[in-house]
Structure formats: C-alpha cells, structure tokens
Short mmCIF file of C-alpha atoms in Angstrom, two decimals:
data_model
loop_
_atom_site.label_atom_id
_atom_site.label_comp_id
_atom_site.label_asym_id
_atom_site.label_seq_id
_atom_site.Cartn_x
_atom_site.Cartn_y
_atom_site.Cartn_z
CA UNK A 1 0.00 0.00 0.00
CA UNK A 2 2.80 2.38 0.97
CA UNK A 3 4.74 1.33 -2.15
CA UNK A 4 1.74 2.09 -4.40
CA UNK A 5 1.30 5.45 -2.72
CA UNK A 6 5.01 6.18 -3.18
CA UNK A 7 4.85 5.21 -6.87
CA UNK A 8 1.75 7.39 -7.34
CA UNK A 9 3.52 10.40 -5.80
CA UNK A 10 6.59 9.78 -7.99
CA UNK A 11 4.38 9.53 -11.08
CA UNK A 12 2.62 12.78 -10.22
CA UNK A 13 5.95 14.53 -9.69
CA UNK A 14 7.26 13.15 -12.99
CA UNK A 15 4.28 14.30 -15.01
CA UNK A 16 4.11 17.72 -13.34
CA UNK A 17 7.85 18.22 -13.93
CA UNK A 18 7.53 17.09 -17.55
CA UNK A 19 4.62 19.46 -18.07
CA UNK A 20 6.55 22.32 -16.48
CA UNK A 21 9.57 21.65 -18.69
CA UNK A 22 7.32 21.43 -21.74
CA UNK A 23 5.56 24.66 -20.81
CA UNK A 24 8.88 26.42 -20.28
CA UNK A 25 10.00 25.31 -23.73
CA UNK A 26 6.81 26.66 -25.27
CA UNK A 27 7.29 30.01 -23.48
CA UNK A 28 10.88 30.17 -24.76
CA UNK A 29 9.60 29.50 -28.25
CA UNK A 30 6.96 32.22 -27.87
CA UNK A 31 9.64 34.73 -26.79
CA UNK A 32 11.81 33.76 -29.75
CA UNK A 33 8.89 34.10 -32.19
CA UNK A 34 7.95 37.50 -30.75
CA UNK A 35 11.53 38.75 -31.22
CA UNK A 36 11.51 37.62 -34.85
CA UNK A 37 8.07 39.14 -35.40
CA UNK A 38 9.15 42.50 -33.97
CA UNK A 39 12.23 42.56 -36.19
CA UNK A 40 10.11 41.97 -39.30
CA UNK A 41 7.48 44.48 -38.15
CA UNK A 42 10.07 47.24 -37.75
CA UNK A 43 11.35 46.46 -41.26
CA UNK A 44 7.82 46.69 -42.72
CA UNK A 45 7.72 42.93 -43.45
CA UNK A 46 4.12 42.96 -42.27
CA UNK A 47 2.93 39.59 -43.59
CA UNK A 48 5.86 37.74 -42.03
CA UNK A 49 5.38 39.62 -38.75
CA UNK A 50 1.64 38.85 -38.85
CA UNK A 51 2.27 35.12 -39.33
CA UNK A 52 4.74 35.05 -36.46
CA UNK A 53 2.35 36.90 -34.13
CA UNK A 54 -0.50 34.56 -35.09
CA UNK A 55 1.72 31.60 -34.21
CA UNK A 56 2.69 33.29 -30.94
CA UNK A 57 -1.00 33.82 -30.15
CA UNK A 58 -1.83 30.19 -30.97
CA UNK A 59 0.98 28.84 -28.77
CA UNK A 60 0.05 31.17 -25.90
CA UNK A 61 -3.57 30.05 -26.06
CA UNK A 62 -2.50 26.39 -26.17
CA UNK A 63 -0.86 26.65 -22.72
CA UNK A 64 -3.33 29.26 -21.41
CA UNK A 65 -0.58 31.86 -21.19
CA UNK A 66 -2.71 34.98 -20.76
CA UNK A 67 0.32 37.29 -20.76
CA UNK A 68 1.73 35.88 -23.99
CA UNK A 69 -1.70 35.97 -25.59
CA UNK A 70 -2.25 39.61 -24.56
CA UNK A 71 1.10 40.66 -26.05
CA UNK A 72 0.37 38.80 -29.30
CA UNK A 73 -3.11 40.34 -29.55
CA UNK A 74 -1.62 43.80 -28.97
CA UNK A 75 0.82 43.40 -31.84
CA UNK A 76 -1.85 41.91 -34.10
CA UNK A 77 -4.04 44.90 -33.26
CA UNK A 78 -1.28 47.27 -34.38
CA UNK A 79 -0.90 45.38 -37.66
CA UNK A 80 -4.66 45.41 -38.32
CA UNK A 81 -4.72 49.15 -37.55
CA UNK A 82 -1.91 49.76 -40.05
CA UNK A 83 -3.88 47.71 -42.58
CA UNK A 84 -6.91 49.93 -41.84
CA UNK A 85 -8.80 46.80 -40.77
CA UNK A 86 -10.38 48.47 -37.76
CA UNK A 87 -12.90 45.74 -37.00
CA UNK A 88 -10.19 43.10 -36.48
CA UNK A 89 -8.01 45.68 -34.71
CA UNK A 90 -10.78 46.43 -32.23
CA UNK A 91 -11.35 42.71 -31.65
CA UNK A 92 -7.63 42.16 -31.05
CA UNK A 93 -7.41 45.01 -28.53
CA UNK A 94 -10.54 43.81 -26.71
CA UNK A 95 -9.09 40.28 -26.47
CA UNK A 96 -5.85 41.80 -25.25
CA UNK A 97 -7.77 43.68 -22.56
CA UNK A 98 -9.59 40.53 -21.46
CA UNK A 99 -6.32 38.57 -21.13
CA UNK A 100 -4.56 41.44 -19.36
CA UNK A 101 -7.42 41.81 -16.86
CA UNK A 102 -7.37 38.07 -16.12
CA UNK A 103 -3.80 38.40 -14.77
CA UNK A 104 -4.15 41.96 -13.39
CA UNK A 105 -1.34 43.24 -15.62
CA UNK A 106 -1.82 46.99 -15.27
CA UNK A 107 0.77 47.87 -17.93
CA UNK A 108 -1.00 45.79 -20.57
CA UNK A 109 -4.44 47.00 -19.43
CA UNK A 110 -3.22 50.59 -19.82
CA UNK A 111 -1.94 49.84 -23.33
CA UNK A 112 -5.27 48.22 -24.22
CA UNK A 113 -7.29 51.30 -23.29
CA UNK A 114 -4.77 53.64 -24.95
CA UNK A 115 -4.88 51.62 -28.19
CA UNK A 116 -8.69 51.55 -28.19
CA UNK A 117 -8.84 55.30 -27.51
CA UNK A 118 -6.49 56.10 -30.37
CA UNK A 119 -8.40 53.83 -32.73
CA UNK A 120 -11.73 55.46 -31.79
CA UNK A 121 -10.32 58.99 -32.24
CA UNK A 122 -11.65 59.35 -35.78
CA UNK A 123 -14.83 57.37 -35.09
CA UNK A 124 -16.20 58.84 -31.86
CA UNK A 125 -16.66 62.24 -30.27
CA UNK A 126 -13.76 63.47 -28.11
CA UNK A 127 -15.85 63.25 -24.94
CA UNK A 128 -16.29 59.52 -25.68
CA UNK A 129 -12.58 58.98 -26.37
CA UNK A 130 -11.15 60.80 -23.34
CA UNK A 131 -12.52 58.19 -20.86
CA UNK A 132 -10.39 55.53 -22.59
CA UNK A 133 -7.29 57.67 -22.04
CA UNK A 134 -8.34 58.28 -18.44
CA UNK A 135 -8.70 54.55 -17.81
CA UNK A 136 -5.33 53.96 -19.46
CA UNK A 137 -3.77 56.55 -17.14
CA UNK A 138 -5.42 55.03 -14.06
CA UNK A 139 -3.88 51.61 -14.70
CA UNK A 140 -0.51 52.98 -15.85
CA UNK A 141 -0.20 54.78 -12.51
CA UNK A 142 -0.93 51.69 -10.39
CA UNK A 143 1.85 50.95 -7.91
CA UNK A 144 2.59 47.42 -9.14
CA UNK A 145 3.36 48.73 -12.64
CA UNK A 146 6.54 50.19 -11.20
CA UNK A 147 8.90 47.41 -12.23
CA UNK A 148 12.48 48.74 -11.98
CA UNK A 149 13.39 46.54 -14.94
CA UNK A 150 10.64 48.08 -17.09
CA UNK A 151 10.73 51.69 -15.92
CA UNK A 152 11.51 52.88 -19.45
CA UNK A 153 8.42 51.12 -20.83
CA UNK A 154 6.26 52.54 -18.05
CA UNK A 155 7.40 56.10 -18.74
CA UNK A 156 6.86 55.53 -22.45
CA UNK A 157 3.21 54.52 -22.00
CA UNK A 158 2.64 57.35 -19.50
CA UNK A 159 4.12 59.79 -22.03
CA UNK A 160 1.84 58.47 -24.79
CA UNK A 161 -1.26 58.64 -22.58
CA UNK A 162 -0.58 62.10 -21.20
CA UNK A 163 0.24 63.56 -24.59
CA UNK A 164 -2.94 62.03 -26.03
CA UNK A 165 -4.91 63.64 -23.21
CA UNK A 166 -3.16 66.98 -23.78
CA UNK A 167 -4.04 66.93 -27.49
CA UNK A 168 -7.65 65.99 -26.73
CA UNK A 169 -7.98 68.83 -24.22
CA UNK A 170 -6.45 71.34 -26.67
CA UNK A 171 -9.07 70.32 -29.24
CA UNK A 172 -11.74 70.73 -26.55
CA UNK A 173 -10.34 74.17 -25.62
CA UNK A 174 -9.64 72.96 -22.07
CA UNK A 175 -6.21 74.57 -22.11
CA UNK A 176 -5.43 74.54 -18.38
CA UNK A 177 -5.90 70.76 -18.27
CA UNK A 178 -3.91 70.38 -21.49
CA UNK A 179 -0.97 72.29 -19.99
CA UNK A 180 -0.87 70.03 -16.93
CA UNK A 181 -0.59 66.92 -19.12
CA UNK A 182 2.05 68.53 -21.35
CA UNK A 183 4.23 69.20 -18.30
CA UNK A 184 3.72 65.66 -17.01
CA UNK A 185 4.53 64.22 -20.44
CA UNK A 186 7.72 66.31 -20.40
CA UNK A 187 8.63 64.72 -17.09
CA UNK A 188 8.07 61.23 -18.55
CA UNK A 189 10.12 61.77 -21.71
CA UNK A 190 13.00 63.06 -19.58
CA UNK A 191 13.10 59.62 -17.92
CA UNK A 192 13.04 57.63 -21.18
CA UNK A 193 16.42 56.32 -22.30
CA UNK A 194 17.14 57.86 -25.74
CA UNK A 195 13.61 58.78 -26.87
CA UNK A 196 13.29 58.82 -30.66
CA UNK A 197 12.87 61.99 -32.70
CA UNK A 198 9.21 61.32 -33.37
CA UNK A 199 8.40 61.36 -29.64
CA UNK A 200 10.36 64.56 -29.14
CA UNK A 201 8.78 66.16 -32.19
CA UNK A 202 5.29 65.20 -31.04
CA UNK A 203 5.85 66.76 -27.62
CA UNK A 204 7.22 70.02 -29.10
CA UNK A 205 4.35 70.16 -31.60
CA UNK A 206 1.74 69.66 -28.88
CA UNK A 207 3.37 72.35 -26.74
CA UNK A 208 3.35 74.62 -29.80
CA UNK A 209 -0.37 73.95 -30.35
CA UNK A 210 -1.09 74.88 -26.74
CA UNK A 211 0.90 78.14 -27.00
CA UNK A 212 -0.81 78.98 -30.31
CA UNK A 213 -4.24 78.57 -28.73
CA UNK A 214 -3.06 80.79 -25.85
CA UNK A 215 -2.07 83.35 -28.55
CA UNK A 216 1.55 83.30 -27.37
CA UNK A 217 2.68 83.24 -30.98
CA UNK A 218 6.41 83.93 -30.52
CA UNK A 219 6.71 81.12 -27.99
CA UNK A 220 4.57 78.89 -30.22
CA UNK A 221 6.95 79.54 -33.13
CA UNK A 222 9.93 78.44 -31.04
CA UNK A 223 8.26 75.15 -30.13
CA UNK A 224 7.03 74.48 -33.67
CA UNK A 225 10.48 75.14 -35.14
CA UNK A 226 11.92 72.79 -32.51
CA UNK A 227 9.37 70.15 -33.55
CA UNK A 228 10.32 70.52 -37.23
CA UNK A 229 14.01 69.97 -36.42
CA UNK A 230 13.25 66.75 -34.57
CA UNK A 231 10.90 65.40 -37.23
CA UNK A 232 13.39 66.04 -40.05
CA UNK A 233 15.75 63.65 -38.27
CA UNK A 234 13.33 60.70 -38.33
CA UNK A 235 15.33 57.91 -39.93
CA UNK A 236 13.37 54.74 -39.29
CA UNK A 237 11.42 53.47 -42.26
CA UNK A 238 8.47 52.30 -40.16
CA UNK A 239 7.71 55.81 -38.81
CA UNK A 240 8.76 58.05 -41.72
CA UNK A 241 5.15 58.38 -42.95
CA UNK A 242 3.99 59.53 -39.50
CA UNK A 243 6.91 61.97 -39.28
CA UNK A 244 6.13 63.60 -42.64
CA UNK A 245 2.42 63.85 -41.82
CA UNK A 246 3.19 65.55 -38.51
CA UNK A 247 5.86 67.73 -40.14
CA UNK A 248 3.30 69.03 -42.63
CA UNK A 249 0.97 69.89 -39.72
CA UNK A 250 3.82 71.63 -37.89
CA UNK A 251 4.55 73.90 -40.86
CA UNK A 252 0.85 74.59 -41.39
CA UNK A 253 0.45 75.77 -37.81
CA UNK A 254 3.75 77.67 -38.00
CA UNK A 255 2.50 79.53 -41.09
CA UNK A 256 -0.67 80.54 -39.24
CA UNK A 257 1.36 81.64 -36.23
CA UNK A 258 3.65 83.82 -38.35
CA UNK A 259 0.59 85.28 -40.09
CA UNK A 260 -0.87 86.18 -36.69
CA UNK A 261 2.27 88.26 -36.08
CA UNK A 262 1.97 89.80 -39.57
CA UNK A 263 5.26 88.15 -40.61
CA UNK A 264 4.18 87.55 -44.20
CA UNK A 265 7.48 86.29 -45.65
CA UNK A 266 7.97 83.80 -42.84
CA UNK A 267 4.34 82.67 -43.13
CA UNK A 268 4.75 82.10 -46.88
CA UNK A 269 8.02 80.19 -46.40
CA UNK A 270 6.40 77.95 -43.77
CA UNK A 271 3.46 77.34 -46.11
CA UNK A 272 5.85 76.19 -48.87
CA UNK A 273 7.52 73.83 -46.38
CA UNK A 274 4.06 72.55 -45.41
CA UNK A 275 3.27 71.75 -49.05
CA UNK A 276 6.63 70.00 -49.54
CA UNK A 277 6.18 67.85 -46.43
CA UNK A 278 2.59 67.11 -47.45
CA UNK A 279 3.69 66.06 -50.94
CA UNK A 280 6.36 63.80 -49.43
CA UNK A 281 3.72 62.32 -47.13
CA UNK A 282 1.34 61.58 -50.02
CA UNK A 283 4.16 60.00 -52.04
CA UNK A 284 4.90 57.70 -49.11
CA UNK A 285 1.19 57.02 -48.63
CA UNK A 286 0.84 55.93 -52.27
CA UNK A 287 3.68 53.47 -51.78
CA UNK A 288 2.18 52.43 -48.44
CA UNK A 289 -1.28 51.93 -49.97
CA UNK A 290 0.19 49.58 -52.58
CA UNK A 291 1.94 47.68 -49.79
CA UNK A 292 -1.28 47.60 -47.76
CA UNK A 293 -3.26 46.21 -50.73
CA UNK A 294 -0.64 43.51 -51.25
CA UNK A 295 -0.51 42.75 -47.54
CA UNK A 296 -4.31 42.59 -47.24
CA UNK A 297 -4.38 40.04 -50.08
CA UNK A 298 -1.66 37.99 -48.38
CA UNK A 299 -3.50 38.14 -45.04
CA UNK A 300 -6.76 37.11 -46.72
CA UNK A 301 -5.00 34.14 -48.33
CA UNK A 302 -3.45 33.28 -44.97
CA UNK A 303 -6.89 33.28 -43.31
CA UNK A 304 -8.35 31.06 -46.05
CA UNK A 305 -5.48 28.60 -45.74
CA UNK A 306 -5.89 28.54 -41.95
CA UNK A 307 -9.64 27.91 -42.24
CA UNK A 308 -9.05 25.12 -44.78
CA UNK A 309 -6.48 23.50 -42.50
CA UNK A 310 -8.92 23.60 -39.58
CA UNK A 311 -11.72 22.07 -41.66
CA UNK A 312 -9.38 19.35 -42.92
CA UNK A 313 -8.27 18.55 -39.39
CA UNK A 314 -11.90 18.31 -38.22
CA UNK A 315 -12.77 16.03 -41.15
CA UNK A 316 -9.92 13.66 -40.22
CA UNK A 317 -11.14 13.25 -36.64
#
C-alpha cells in the first residue's frame, strides 16, 4: 500500500515536472517568435510579422498563457490598424484587454485602453474617447506597474497617454488641463532612455499647439520650429510616414502663427515647407497603400489557408 502510494507520488511529480519543462520550452519558443516578429514588423515585413504573431497567439492560447496571448493580440491589433482593418483591430485590442485583466497586468491593461482610444479617435466624439485615455492613465499609474526593470516602458506609455490627453484637451479648448498633461509628459520623456525623434517632435508640436491657442505666438513659433528639427531627423522606415504627416501639420500651424504676427514672408516660407512635407507624405502614402493592398491580399490568403487547414483537421477526426 505504501509502495503504491510512493509510486503514485513519484508519477505525479514526474508528469508535473515534464509538463513544467514542456511549458517552459513553449514560453521560450513564444519569446523567440515575438523577437523575430518584432524585427520583421520594424522592417515593414508585415505579412511575415503577422504570421509570427498569429503563431505566438496560438501557442500562448494552447498553454493558457494569458500574458503571452495579450502581447500577441496587442501586436496583431497594431498590424490590423496599419492595414486599416479596424474591425479586427478592435477585436484584437478587446481580447488583449480581457487577457490582461485576467492576470491583473496593469501595464497591458493601460496599453489596451490607450490603443482603443487612439483607434476610436476618428470614429467617436472626443468626450467619448477621453474616458479611454483616463482609464489607461489610471492603470498605468498603479503601484505594481513600477517594475524597476521596465521603468523605461512605463514612462513611455505614460508619455503616450498624457500627450494624447493633452491633445484631446487642446481640441476641446480645455487649455489649463492640457498644460498640466504637457508638463507631465515632459517629465516622462526626460526619464526615457534615448527617446526617438518622433516622440520629441510630437511633444514640441503639442506644446506649440497649446501656445498657439493661448495666442503666445512667438513662444509657439519656437516650439514648432523645434518640432520641425526633430521630425526632419526621423530615420526609421516604419515611422517616416507619421513623421512627414506631422511635419506638414507643424509647418501649417507655424505659417498661421507667423501670419498672426503679420510676418508675411515667414508665413509664406512655412506654407511652402508645409506643401513639400505634405507632398512627401502623399508619395509615401501611395507606396504604403500599394503595400497595404498587397498585404491585405496575403493576409486574406493566410486566413483562407488557416480555415481550410482547420476544416481538414476536423474532417480527419
């Protein structure tokens, strides 16, 4: 009897250890796939990145790894957003939120709400979008988000949230609230290790918008010129379209600011720069649209192949 009990305990330990080893191997594989996917995503190899993230999502779901699944859904949501497939993007972000909430991961919950808010920006009224940013901020500020190993990531998401709130409040003419979030975003970017030029340019542009609305045109000009200098230095292929779009908006606002000071030559020069940046943006968009069309076709084919494989597997059972 004691021997049987001993053998049963040994068997349980063996199987639990084997499962743990197997699960660890799957998690290692997921991490490896995510690294490959990110590399391809940053190089605009969207279809390859998509396939890797789908595999990462599948593996995470297979071992009920809510964290891995949330990360995969987040990255899939970004890809769907870039493909202008907002229905699938929304679904991905909602699934991300569900997984993140199941493990109380405040950083991922914050990113979920921020992503949803940004996606709804062109679809809903500002008063309906701001609550998403507020929820994102609430979870990003939770004490257990403060992981010393991820402090850079935490400040990055806080910067994104606070700047999004500042821009929303500027549009709503709630300038005092906007200014508070600009200052707090400044504090966050100061803590980020080597923030890219797009982040710096976005902050300077937002500050310039605020000063323009306050009719402090000389100060607004300084911030807008600062923003243009940052954005001209954008060198990563994946964000060049965003940089040129924002650069065109910077010059447009700068032209209006100069005009408000009756500086006609400067206003005209800024307007020419606006048109040049806008033309560059549209050239990149045309290339991007062709890539999007090709990528959408590849993703559609991928989905059909996946559905066929599932049906075939079911038929064999």
